[in-house]
Amino acid sequence: MSPVMLAAYLLKFYLPGLFSVLFRGFGLGYRSRRRFLTGVIVYTVFTLGLSALLILGLGYGAYTHLAALVMLSGGLAVLIYSTDPPAKTIFLQLTQSCLTTAVSVPLNLARTVFGWSYPALALVMAAVCPLVYWLALRCWAKPLRFMADNLRAEPAALIALPLLVTAAVYVVPVYPAMNFANHPLYCTALMLGLELIYFLFMYVLYRNLLTISRLLLEQANAKLLEAELGSYQASLDTAKQARHDLRHHNAVVLDFLQSGDTAGAMDYLRANDQALAAAKPARYSANPAANAVLRVYARRAQEREIAFAVNAEFPENLPLSAPELGALLSNLLENAVEACGRVESAGRRICLTAETGETGLQLEIRNSASGRAAFENGLPVSTKPGGGTGTRSIARIVRGCGGMLRFRQENGEFIVQIVLPLR
């Protein structure tokens, strides 16, 4: 076998898989550049090395029966740098492999129909793969990331369907022997049909998850609005009571003045002014959504004897809608209030700051915390059964607008730092 033919055979399988590995990193996230580079190198060495040995030892025809196992095994190199747990990483890798099929199967059909040589096929793949990769980053990465952040299932159940589809797609062209060579149109239609069915299933799942997420967000906003309306109603009741008592206050002040006690009248007016100021609704931010959330959680903190300090202003050009900003702050402060509830009352405090810097809006929340939090893939692990929904929502909102997020714990405080780009 000539070196040119061997290289063409290797590139035929290597190129689509390579862009799948790159898509995992740049489209769905990676832990660090070093780990990402290590994963790509491991994939390259494993796939090219093992494939070359098998092709030279068994022949290309026999190798095609094993190519699927080699490609699937090589693709597991994404576990080195994946930001997701192993089961979810495998699920994503198998799901995105439909893109690999969408490239390799039609091109192999074209080679059979038009009589291309394998070197010509390798060149065409080298031209087509970057285009498909670019389209996948634009159209497929965010839906996959959203599903990964919101799917909850046992590892076996999560992997079963994409594994079954992948196995069926890889079996069709090689079993029975020479199946693709003898029936290229049939095999191509069947393979793409299986991938299309799976893609439609994932699309329906994605739309349903979006609907559920929207309904949960609307429910949270409704609760927030209800709490805010309750606060305003309390302020209105206070104002109504103040107007009712105004004539009594006037009578008292008039009595002080008639008796010549000017100092007493002034002291009385100061005390009444302080009472009116205390009844005035707090204003933490000019942003209505942020102010509503901060007012709600200020009251909750006060009810639980938690010191609540805010120094924040939110600019108008945030990359978040009002519901998204409300959900982000609500989840952050809900977690902070819960954490403070496990601390002795004398040391409970929450401090929120937000300022605009060169990198965008820099938001930080510090709250008292007891014990040590466990972290997985940079996110704190909830100890409550079925917990962690709020944290995942925070991560999804921040990542969705291209922001940065960091959780850490030090010196008895839990700290969340967020950077949001500005439009």
Coordinates of C-alpha atoms in Angstrom, one line a residue:
M1 CA 0.0 0.0 0.0
S2 CA 1.4 3.4 -1.0
P3 CA 1.9 6.1 1.6
V4 CA -0.5 8.3 -0.4
M5 CA -3.3 5.8 -0.2
L6 CA -2.6 5.1 3.5
A7 CA -2.8 8.8 4.2
A8 CA -6.1 9.1 2.3
Y9 CA -7.6 6.2 4.2
L10 CA -6.6 7.6 7.5
L11 CA -7.8 11.2 6.7
K12 CA -11.2 9.8 5.6
F13 CA -11.9 8.7 9.1
Y14 CA -9.8 11.2 11.1
L15 CA -11.0 14.5 9.7
P16 CA -14.7 14.3 10.6
G17 CA -13.8 13.0 14.1
L18 CA -11.3 15.7 14.6
F19 CA -13.8 18.5 14.0
S20 CA -16.2 16.7 16.3
V21 CA -13.5 16.8 19.0
L22 CA -12.9 20.5 18.3
F23 CA -16.6 21.2 18.4
R24 CA -16.8 19.6 21.9
G25 CA -14.1 22.0 23.1
F26 CA -15.0 25.3 21.4
G27 CA -18.7 24.8 21.2
L28 CA -19.5 23.1 24.6
G29 CA -16.6 24.2 26.8
Y30 CA -13.3 22.9 28.0
R31 CA -11.5 23.0 31.4
S32 CA -8.2 24.5 30.4
R33 CA -6.2 25.1 27.3
R34 CA -3.6 22.5 28.4
R35 CA -6.1 19.8 28.9
F36 CA -7.9 20.7 25.6
L37 CA -4.6 20.4 23.7
T38 CA -3.8 17.2 25.5
G39 CA -7.2 15.7 24.5
V40 CA -6.7 16.7 20.8
I41 CA -3.2 15.1 20.8
V42 CA -4.4 11.9 22.5
Y43 CA -7.3 11.7 19.9
T44 CA -4.9 12.2 17.0
V45 CA -2.2 9.8 18.2
F46 CA -4.7 7.1 19.1
T47 CA -6.9 7.4 16.0
L48 CA -4.1 7.7 13.4
G49 CA -1.8 5.3 15.1
L50 CA -4.2 2.5 15.7
S51 CA -6.0 2.9 12.3
A52 CA -2.6 2.7 10.5
L53 CA -1.6 -0.4 12.3
L54 CA -5.0 -2.1 11.6
I55 CA -5.1 -1.1 7.9
L56 CA -1.5 -2.3 7.3
G57 CA -2.1 -5.5 9.3
L58 CA -5.7 -6.4 8.2
G59 CA -6.2 -4.5 5.0
Y60 CA -8.6 -1.6 4.4
G61 CA -11.6 -3.7 3.7
A62 CA -11.3 -5.6 7.0
Y63 CA -10.5 -2.3 8.9
T64 CA -13.8 -0.8 7.8
H65 CA -15.6 -3.3 10.1
L66 CA -13.6 -2.0 13.1
A67 CA -13.4 1.7 12.2
A68 CA -16.5 2.5 14.2
L69 CA -15.0 1.2 17.4
V70 CA -11.7 3.0 16.7
M71 CA -13.5 6.3 16.1
L72 CA -15.8 5.9 19.1
S73 CA -12.8 5.0 21.4
G74 CA -10.7 7.9 20.0
G75 CA -13.6 10.4 20.6
L76 CA -13.5 9.5 24.3
A77 CA -10.4 11.7 24.5
V78 CA -12.9 14.6 25.1
L79 CA -13.2 13.2 28.7
I80 CA -9.8 14.7 29.3
Y81 CA -11.0 18.3 29.0
S82 CA -14.8 18.1 29.2
T83 CA -16.5 20.4 31.7
D84 CA -19.4 17.9 32.1
P85 CA -19.6 14.6 34.1
P86 CA -18.5 11.5 32.2
A87 CA -22.0 10.3 31.4
K88 CA -23.1 13.6 30.1
T89 CA -19.9 14.0 28.1
I90 CA -20.5 10.7 26.4
F91 CA -24.1 11.6 25.7
L92 CA -23.0 14.9 24.1
Q93 CA -20.2 13.2 22.1
L94 CA -22.6 10.6 20.7
T95 CA -25.2 13.2 19.9
Q96 CA -22.9 15.5 18.1
S97 CA -21.5 12.5 16.1
C98 CA -24.6 12.9 13.9
L99 CA -22.7 15.9 12.4
T100 CA -19.9 13.5 11.5
T101 CA -22.3 11.2 9.8
A102 CA -23.9 14.1 7.9
V103 CA -20.4 14.8 6.5
S104 CA -18.9 11.4 5.9
V105 CA -21.9 9.5 4.6
P106 CA -23.0 11.8 1.7
L107 CA -19.3 12.3 0.7
N108 CA -18.8 8.5 0.6
L109 CA -21.9 8.2 -1.6
A110 CA -20.5 10.9 -3.9
R111 CA -17.2 9.0 -4.1
T112 CA -19.1 5.8 -5.1
V113 CA -21.4 7.5 -7.6
F114 CA -18.8 9.8 -9.3
G115 CA -15.9 7.4 -8.9
W116 CA -13.6 9.7 -6.9
S117 CA -10.3 8.3 -5.7
Y118 CA -9.7 8.2 -1.9
P119 CA -7.2 11.0 -2.1
A120 CA -9.8 13.1 -3.8
L121 CA -12.3 12.2 -1.1
A122 CA -9.8 13.3 1.6
L123 CA -9.3 16.6 -0.1
V124 CA -13.1 17.2 -0.3
M125 CA -13.5 16.3 3.3
A126 CA -10.7 18.7 4.2
A127 CA -12.7 21.5 2.5
V128 CA -16.2 20.5 3.7
C129 CA -15.5 19.7 7.4
P130 CA -14.5 23.3 8.4
L131 CA -17.7 24.6 6.9
V132 CA -19.9 22.1 8.7
Y133 CA -17.9 22.8 11.9
W134 CA -18.5 26.6 11.5
L135 CA -22.3 26.0 11.0
A136 CA -22.4 23.7 14.0
L137 CA -20.8 26.3 16.2
R138 CA -23.4 28.9 15.1
C139 CA -26.5 26.7 15.2
W140 CA -25.9 23.6 17.2
A141 CA -23.7 24.5 20.1
K142 CA -26.1 26.6 22.2
P143 CA -29.0 24.1 22.0
L144 CA -26.7 21.2 23.0
R145 CA -25.2 23.3 25.8
F146 CA -28.7 24.2 27.0
M147 CA -29.9 20.5 27.0
A148 CA -26.8 19.4 28.8
D149 CA -27.4 22.0 31.5
N150 CA -31.1 21.0 31.9
L151 CA -31.3 17.2 31.3
R152 CA -31.7 15.1 34.4
A153 CA -31.4 11.3 33.9
E154 CA -29.6 8.3 35.1
P155 CA -26.3 7.8 33.2
A156 CA -27.4 4.6 31.5
A157 CA -30.7 6.1 30.3
L158 CA -28.9 9.2 29.1
I159 CA -26.5 7.3 27.0
A160 CA -28.7 4.4 25.8
L161 CA -30.6 6.1 22.9
P162 CA -27.6 7.9 21.2
L163 CA -25.5 4.8 21.6
L164 CA -28.1 2.7 20.0
V165 CA -28.5 5.1 17.0
T166 CA -24.8 5.4 16.6
A167 CA -24.3 1.6 16.6
A168 CA -27.1 1.2 14.1
V169 CA -25.6 3.8 11.8
Y170 CA -22.2 2.2 11.9
V171 CA -23.5 -1.3 11.3
V172 CA -25.5 -0.5 8.2
P173 CA -22.7 0.0 5.7
V174 CA -20.5 -3.0 6.8
Y175 CA -23.0 -5.7 7.7
P176 CA -23.6 -7.7 5.6
A177 CA -20.2 -7.6 4.0
M178 CA -19.9 -5.0 1.2
N179 CA -23.3 -3.7 2.0
F180 CA -22.4 -0.1 1.2
A181 CA -20.5 -1.0 -2.0
N182 CA -23.5 -3.0 -3.3
H183 CA -26.3 -0.8 -2.1
P184 CA -24.9 2.8 -1.6
L185 CA -28.2 4.7 -2.0
Y186 CA -30.0 2.3 0.3
C187 CA -27.3 2.5 3.0
T188 CA -27.0 6.3 2.7
A189 CA -30.7 6.8 3.0
L190 CA -31.0 4.4 6.0
M191 CA -28.1 5.9 7.8
L192 CA -29.2 9.5 7.3
G193 CA -32.8 8.6 8.1
L194 CA -31.7 7.2 11.5
E195 CA -29.7 10.3 12.3
L196 CA -32.6 12.5 11.1
I197 CA -35.1 10.7 13.4
Y198 CA -32.7 11.1 16.3
F199 CA -32.2 14.8 15.4
L200 CA -35.9 15.4 15.3
F201 CA -36.2 13.7 18.7
M202 CA -33.5 16.0 20.1
Y203 CA -35.2 19.0 18.6
V204 CA -38.5 18.2 20.2
L205 CA -36.7 17.6 23.5
Y206 CA -34.9 20.9 23.2
R207 CA -38.1 22.9 22.4
N208 CA -39.9 21.2 25.4
L209 CA -37.0 22.1 27.7
L210 CA -37.1 25.7 26.5
T211 CA -40.9 25.8 27.2
I212 CA -40.4 24.3 30.7
S213 CA -37.5 26.8 31.4
R214 CA -39.7 29.7 30.2
L215 CA -42.6 28.6 32.4
L216 CA -40.4 28.3 35.4
L217 CA -38.9 31.7 34.7
E218 CA -42.4 33.2 34.4
Q219 CA -43.4 31.5 37.6
A220 CA -40.4 32.9 39.4
N221 CA -41.2 36.4 38.0
A222 CA -44.8 36.1 39.1
K223 CA -43.7 35.3 42.7
L224 CA -41.3 38.2 42.5
L225 CA -44.0 40.6 41.3
E226 CA -46.4 39.3 44.0
A227 CA -43.8 40.0 46.6
E228 CA -43.0 43.5 45.2
L229 CA -46.7 44.4 45.0
G230 CA -47.1 43.3 48.6
S231 CA -44.3 45.7 49.5
Y232 CA -45.8 48.6 47.6
Q233 CA -49.2 47.8 49.2
A234 CA -47.6 48.0 52.6
S235 CA -46.0 51.3 51.7
L236 CA -49.4 52.6 50.5
D237 CA -51.1 51.5 53.7
T238 CA -48.4 53.3 55.7
A239 CA -48.9 56.5 53.6
K240 CA -52.7 56.2 54.1
Q241 CA -52.2 55.9 57.8
A242 CA -49.9 58.9 57.8
R243 CA -52.4 61.0 56.0
H244 CA -55.1 59.9 58.5
D245 CA -52.9 60.9 61.4
L246 CA -51.8 64.2 59.8
R247 CA -54.4 66.2 61.6
H248 CA -53.4 64.7 64.9
H249 CA -49.8 65.6 64.2
N250 CA -50.8 69.1 63.3
A251 CA -52.7 69.4 66.6
V252 CA -49.7 68.2 68.6
V253 CA -47.3 70.6 66.9
L254 CA -49.8 73.5 67.3
D255 CA -50.0 72.7 71.0
F256 CA -46.2 72.8 71.4
L257 CA -46.1 76.2 69.6
Q258 CA -49.0 77.7 71.6
S259 CA -47.3 76.7 74.8
G260 CA -44.0 78.3 73.5
D261 CA -42.1 75.0 73.4
T262 CA -40.4 75.4 70.1
A263 CA -37.7 72.8 70.9
G264 CA -40.4 70.2 71.6
A265 CA -42.2 71.0 68.4
M266 CA -38.9 70.6 66.4
D267 CA -38.1 67.3 68.2
Y268 CA -41.5 66.0 67.4
L269 CA -41.2 66.9 63.8
R270 CA -37.8 65.2 63.5
A271 CA -39.2 62.0 65.0
N272 CA -42.1 62.0 62.7
D273 CA -39.9 62.7 59.7
Q274 CA -37.7 59.7 60.6
A275 CA -40.8 57.5 60.8
L276 CA -41.9 58.6 57.3
A277 CA -38.5 57.9 55.9
A278 CA -38.4 54.4 57.4
A279 CA -41.7 53.7 55.6
K280 CA -40.4 54.8 52.2
P281 CA -39.7 51.9 49.8
A282 CA -36.0 51.3 49.6
R283 CA -34.3 52.0 46.3
Y284 CA -31.2 50.0 45.6
S285 CA -30.9 50.4 41.9
A286 CA -32.3 52.5 39.0
N287 CA -32.9 49.2 37.2
P288 CA -36.5 48.2 38.0
A289 CA -35.9 44.4 37.8
A290 CA -32.7 44.6 39.9
N291 CA -34.4 46.9 42.4
A292 CA -37.4 44.6 42.8
V293 CA -35.3 41.6 43.5
L294 CA -33.0 43.5 46.0
R295 CA -36.1 44.8 47.8
V296 CA -37.6 41.3 48.1
Y297 CA -34.4 39.7 49.5
A298 CA -33.7 42.7 51.7
R299 CA -37.0 42.0 53.5
R300 CA -36.2 38.3 53.7
A301 CA -32.8 39.0 55.1
Q302 CA -34.3 41.3 57.7
E303 CA -36.8 38.6 58.7
R304 CA -33.9 36.2 59.3
E305 CA -31.7 38.7 61.0
I306 CA -29.2 38.8 58.2
A307 CA -27.2 41.9 57.6
F308 CA -27.9 43.0 54.0
A309 CA -25.6 45.5 52.2
V310 CA -25.9 46.6 48.6
N311 CA -23.6 48.8 46.6
A312 CA -24.7 48.3 43.0
E313 CA -25.8 50.0 39.9
F314 CA -26.8 48.1 36.8
P315 CA -26.3 49.8 33.4
E316 CA -28.9 49.8 30.7
N317 CA -26.8 48.0 28.1
L318 CA -26.7 44.6 29.8
P319 CA -26.9 41.6 27.5
L320 CA -29.8 40.2 29.7
S321 CA -33.5 40.8 29.5
A322 CA -35.3 42.0 32.6
P323 CA -36.6 38.5 33.4
E324 CA -33.1 37.0 32.9
L325 CA -31.6 39.6 35.2
G326 CA -34.4 39.0 37.8
A327 CA -33.8 35.2 37.6
L328 CA -30.1 35.6 37.9
L329 CA -30.2 37.8 41.0
S330 CA -33.0 35.9 42.6
N331 CA -31.1 32.6 42.4
L332 CA -27.9 34.2 43.6
L333 CA -29.6 35.8 46.6
E334 CA -31.8 32.8 47.4
N335 CA -28.7 30.6 47.7
A336 CA -27.1 33.3 49.8
V337 CA -30.1 33.5 52.2
E338 CA -30.2 29.7 52.5
A339 CA -26.5 29.6 53.3
C340 CA -26.8 32.3 55.9
G341 CA -29.6 30.4 57.5
R342 CA -27.1 27.7 58.5
V343 CA -24.8 30.2 60.3
E344 CA -25.2 31.6 63.8
S345 CA -27.4 34.7 63.8
A346 CA -24.6 37.0 65.1
G347 CA -22.5 36.4 61.9
R348 CA -25.1 36.4 59.2
R349 CA -24.4 38.8 56.4
I350 CA -24.8 39.3 52.6
C351 CA -22.9 41.8 50.6
L352 CA -23.7 42.5 47.0
T353 CA -21.6 44.9 44.8
A354 CA -21.9 45.6 41.1
E355 CA -19.8 48.0 39.1
T356 CA -18.9 48.6 35.5
G357 CA -15.3 48.0 34.5
E358 CA -13.3 47.5 31.4
T359 CA -14.4 43.9 31.0
G360 CA -18.1 44.7 31.6
L361 CA -20.4 44.5 34.6
Q362 CA -18.5 43.0 37.5
L363 CA -21.0 41.5 40.0
E364 CA -20.0 40.0 43.3
I365 CA -22.0 38.5 46.1
R366 CA -20.4 37.5 49.4
N367 CA -22.4 35.7 52.1
S368 CA -21.6 34.0 55.4
A369 CA -21.2 30.2 55.1
S370 CA -20.6 27.3 57.5
G371 CA -18.7 24.1 56.6
R372 CA -17.0 23.5 53.3
A373 CA -18.8 23.4 50.0
A374 CA -18.0 20.7 47.5
F375 CA -17.4 21.7 43.9
E376 CA -17.9 19.8 40.6
N377 CA -16.7 21.3 37.3
G378 CA -16.5 24.6 39.0
L379 CA -20.1 24.6 40.3
P380 CA -21.0 24.0 44.0
V381 CA -22.7 20.7 44.7
S382 CA -26.1 20.9 46.5
T383 CA -26.7 18.7 49.4
K384 CA -30.5 18.8 49.0
P385 CA -32.2 16.0 47.0
G386 CA -32.8 17.2 43.5
G387 CA -31.0 20.5 44.4
G388 CA -28.7 22.6 42.3
T389 CA -31.4 23.9 39.9
G390 CA -30.7 27.5 40.9
T391 CA -27.0 27.2 40.4
R392 CA -27.4 25.6 37.0
S393 CA -29.8 28.4 36.0
I394 CA -27.2 30.9 37.0
A395 CA -24.5 29.2 35.0
R396 CA -26.8 28.9 31.9
I397 CA -27.8 32.6 32.0
V398 CA -24.2 33.8 32.4
R399 CA -22.8 31.5 29.7
G400 CA -25.7 32.2 27.4
C401 CA -24.6 35.9 27.2
G402 CA -20.9 35.1 26.9
G403 CA -20.1 36.0 30.5
M404 CA -17.8 34.5 33.1
L405 CA -18.7 32.9 36.4
R406 CA -16.7 31.8 39.4
F407 CA -17.7 30.2 42.7
R408 CA -15.3 30.0 45.7
Q409 CA -15.2 29.8 49.4
E410 CA -12.7 31.3 51.8
N411 CA -12.5 32.6 55.4
G412 CA -16.1 31.7 56.3
E413 CA -17.6 33.3 53.2
F414 CA -19.0 32.0 50.0
I415 CA -18.2 34.2 47.1
V416 CA -19.8 34.4 43.6
Q417 CA -18.1 36.5 41.0
I418 CA -19.7 37.2 37.6
V419 CA -18.5 39.3 34.7
L420 CA -21.2 40.2 32.1
P421 CA -20.2 41.8 28.8
L422 CA -22.0 45.0 27.8
R423 CA -23.7 45.5 24.5

